[in-house]
Coordinates of C-alpha atoms in Angstrom, one line a residue:
X1 CA -4.9 71.4 181.4
X2 CA -8.3 73.1 181.6
X3 CA -10.6 72.1 178.8
X4 CA -11.2 75.8 177.9
X5 CA -7.6 76.9 177.7
X6 CA -6.5 78.0 174.3
X7 CA -3.3 76.9 172.7
X8 CA -1.0 78.9 170.6
X9 CA 2.2 77.5 169.0
X10 CA 1.8 74.3 171.0
X11 CA 1.7 76.2 174.3
X12 CA -1.2 76.8 176.6
X13 CA -2.4 80.4 177.0
X14 CA -3.5 80.3 180.7
X15 CA -5.9 83.0 181.9
X16 CA -7.5 83.2 178.5
X17 CA -10.6 81.2 177.3
X18 CA -10.9 79.4 174.0
X19 CA -14.3 80.4 172.5
X20 CA -15.0 77.2 170.7
X21 CA -14.1 75.0 173.6
X22 CA -16.1 77.1 176.0
X23 CA -19.1 77.0 173.7
X24 CA -18.9 73.2 173.4
X25 CA -18.7 72.9 177.2
X26 CA -21.8 75.1 177.6
X27 CA -23.8 73.3 174.9
X28 CA -22.9 69.7 176.0
X29 CA -22.8 70.4 179.8
X30 CA -19.1 69.5 179.9
X31 CA -16.8 70.5 182.7
X32 CA -14.6 73.4 181.8
X33 CA -11.6 71.7 183.6
X34 CA -11.8 68.0 182.7
X35 CA -14.0 68.1 179.6
X36 CA -16.4 65.4 180.8
X37 CA -20.2 65.5 181.3
X38 CA -21.5 67.3 184.4
X39 CA -24.5 65.3 185.6
X40 CA -27.9 67.1 186.0
X41 CA -27.9 68.9 189.2
X42 CA -25.5 71.4 190.8
X43 CA -22.5 72.9 189.0
X44 CA -19.6 74.8 190.6
X45 CA -17.3 77.7 189.7
X46 CA -14.6 79.7 191.4
X47 CA -15.8 83.2 192.2
X48 CA -13.5 86.2 192.7
X49 CA -13.4 88.7 195.6
X50 CA -16.4 90.9 194.6
X51 CA -18.8 88.1 193.9
X52 CA -17.6 86.1 196.9
X53 CA -18.2 89.0 199.2
X54 CA -21.7 89.6 197.7
X55 CA -22.6 85.9 198.1
X56 CA -21.3 85.8 201.7
X57 CA -23.2 88.9 202.7
X58 CA -26.5 87.6 201.2
X59 CA -26.1 84.2 202.9
X60 CA -25.2 85.8 206.2
X61 CA -28.4 88.0 206.0
X62 CA -30.5 85.0 205.0
X63 CA -31.2 86.4 201.6
X64 CA -31.1 84.6 198.3
X65 CA -28.2 85.5 195.9
X66 CA -28.7 86.0 192.2
X67 CA -26.2 87.8 190.1
X68 CA -27.9 88.8 186.9
X69 CA -24.6 90.0 185.4
X70 CA -23.2 87.4 183.0
X71 CA -19.7 86.0 183.4
X72 CA -17.3 84.3 181.0
X73 CA -16.4 81.8 183.7
X74 CA -17.7 78.3 182.8
X75 CA -18.9 75.7 185.3
X76 CA -17.5 72.4 186.3
X77 CA -17.6 69.5 188.7
X78 CA -17.1 70.2 192.4
X79 CA -13.8 68.4 192.6
X80 CA -12.5 70.1 189.4
X81 CA -13.3 73.6 190.8
X82 CA -11.8 72.8 194.2
X83 CA -8.7 71.7 192.4
X84 CA -8.7 74.7 190.0
X85 CA -9.0 77.1 193.0
X86 CA -5.7 75.6 194.4
X87 CA -3.6 75.2 191.2
X88 CA -4.4 78.5 189.4
X89 CA -2.1 81.1 191.0
X90 CA -4.6 83.9 190.4
X91 CA -7.4 82.0 192.1
X92 CA -5.4 80.5 194.9
X93 CA -4.0 83.6 196.7
X94 CA -5.3 87.0 197.6
X95 CA -2.0 88.8 196.6
X96 CA -1.8 86.9 193.2
X97 CA -1.7 89.1 190.2
X98 CA -2.9 88.4 186.7
X99 CA -0.1 87.5 184.3
X100 CA -1.9 88.1 181.1
X101 CA -4.2 90.8 179.7
X102 CA -7.4 90.0 177.7
X103 CA -6.7 90.0 174.0
X104 CA -9.6 92.3 173.1
X105 CA -11.0 93.9 176.3
X106 CA -14.6 94.9 176.4
X107 CA -17.2 95.4 179.2
X108 CA -17.0 91.7 180.2
X109 CA -13.2 91.4 180.2
X110 CA -11.9 95.0 181.0
X111 CA -11.0 93.7 184.5
X112 CA -8.6 91.1 183.0
X113 CA -5.6 93.3 183.0
X114 CA -2.0 92.3 183.6
X115 CA -1.0 92.9 187.2
X116 CA -4.6 93.1 188.6
X117 CA -4.8 91.6 192.1
X118 CA -7.4 89.0 192.9
X119 CA -8.4 90.5 196.2
X120 CA -9.0 89.3 199.7
X121 CA -11.5 86.5 199.3
X122 CA -12.4 83.9 196.7
X123 CA -14.8 81.0 196.9
X124 CA -15.8 77.8 195.3
X125 CA -19.5 78.1 194.8
X126 CA -22.1 75.5 194.0
X127 CA -25.2 76.6 192.0
X128 CA -28.4 74.7 191.3
X129 CA -28.0 75.3 187.6
X130 CA -26.7 77.7 185.0
X131 CA -27.9 79.5 181.8
X132 CA -25.7 80.3 178.9
X133 CA -25.7 82.3 175.7
X134 CA -23.3 81.8 172.8
X135 CA -22.7 85.1 171.0
X136 CA -20.6 85.6 167.9
X137 CA -17.6 86.4 170.1
X138 CA -18.2 85.2 173.6
X139 CA -19.9 82.5 175.7
X140 CA -21.7 84.0 178.6
X141 CA -22.9 82.3 181.8
X142 CA -25.3 83.1 184.6
X143 CA -25.6 81.0 187.6
X144 CA -28.8 80.3 189.6
X145 CA -29.5 79.3 193.2
X146 CA -26.5 79.1 195.5
X147 CA -26.4 75.6 197.0
X148 CA -22.9 75.6 198.5
X149 CA -20.5 78.4 199.4
X150 CA -16.9 77.6 200.3
X151 CA -15.0 80.8 200.8
X152 CA -11.2 81.0 201.1
X153 CA -8.5 83.4 201.7
X154 CA -5.9 81.0 200.3
X155 CA -7.3 78.1 198.4
X156 CA -5.3 75.5 200.2
X157 CA -8.0 75.7 202.8
X158 CA -10.0 73.4 200.4
X159 CA -7.5 70.6 200.4
X160 CA -9.3 68.4 202.9
X161 CA -12.6 69.1 201.1
X162 CA -11.0 68.1 197.8
X163 CA -9.6 64.9 199.3
X164 CA -13.0 64.0 200.7
X165 CA -14.7 64.7 197.4
X166 CA -12.3 62.5 195.5
X167 CA -12.8 59.7 198.1
X168 CA -16.6 60.1 197.7
X169 CA -16.4 59.9 193.9
X170 CA -13.8 57.2 193.9
X171 CA -12.2 58.7 190.9
X172 CA -10.0 61.3 189.3
X173 CA -11.0 65.0 189.3
X174 CA -14.6 65.3 188.1
X175 CA -14.6 61.6 187.3
X176 CA -13.4 62.3 183.8
X177 CA -10.4 61.2 181.7
X178 CA -7.5 63.4 181.1
X179 CA -7.5 65.4 177.9

C-alpha cells in the first residue's frame, strides 16, 4: 500500500493523496510508496504522458529539462517507482482510465477526473533532487535535474530493470519495511 494513500472506513482510496502522509514524506524525505528514508541523492517519480514527452524531447535535443510547474506527485526510491509504474493500472497502460475524481478539484487537480486516459507514454524519471512546499491544503513538489529517463508505453517494459534494481539493493522495494 503506498504510504500516501488515504484510508476511509478501513479501505484504501487509491488515486487520491493523504495530505498529512504526503507532508510527512516531504519533510522527512520518506518514500511515498514504502515510507522509508530516501538517501541523499537522486529521487524518482512516475511521470505521465505530457511530462514524459517534454522530458524526452528535451533530452533528444540535448537540452536540460526543468518543469517549474509544481506537482502533487511525491518522490520515492527507484525500485518503488519502477514497481508503482507497473502495479498502478493508471500508470501502467496508455489506455487506462482514472477510476476516481479528485475530491475538491482546483488548478493542480482539475486533470484528475474519472475516465481520463493516461495517454501514450509514461516514464519513470530520476531527478537529482526535489523541492517542496506544504500549504494549508496541499503538498507541492518540483523536481530538479533529470538524471535518468525510462520511458514506457506499457510499464511491464520495466520488469527487467526492477529485477536488476532489487538484486543490486539486495532487499525489498526501496529497502524499507512494509507498512
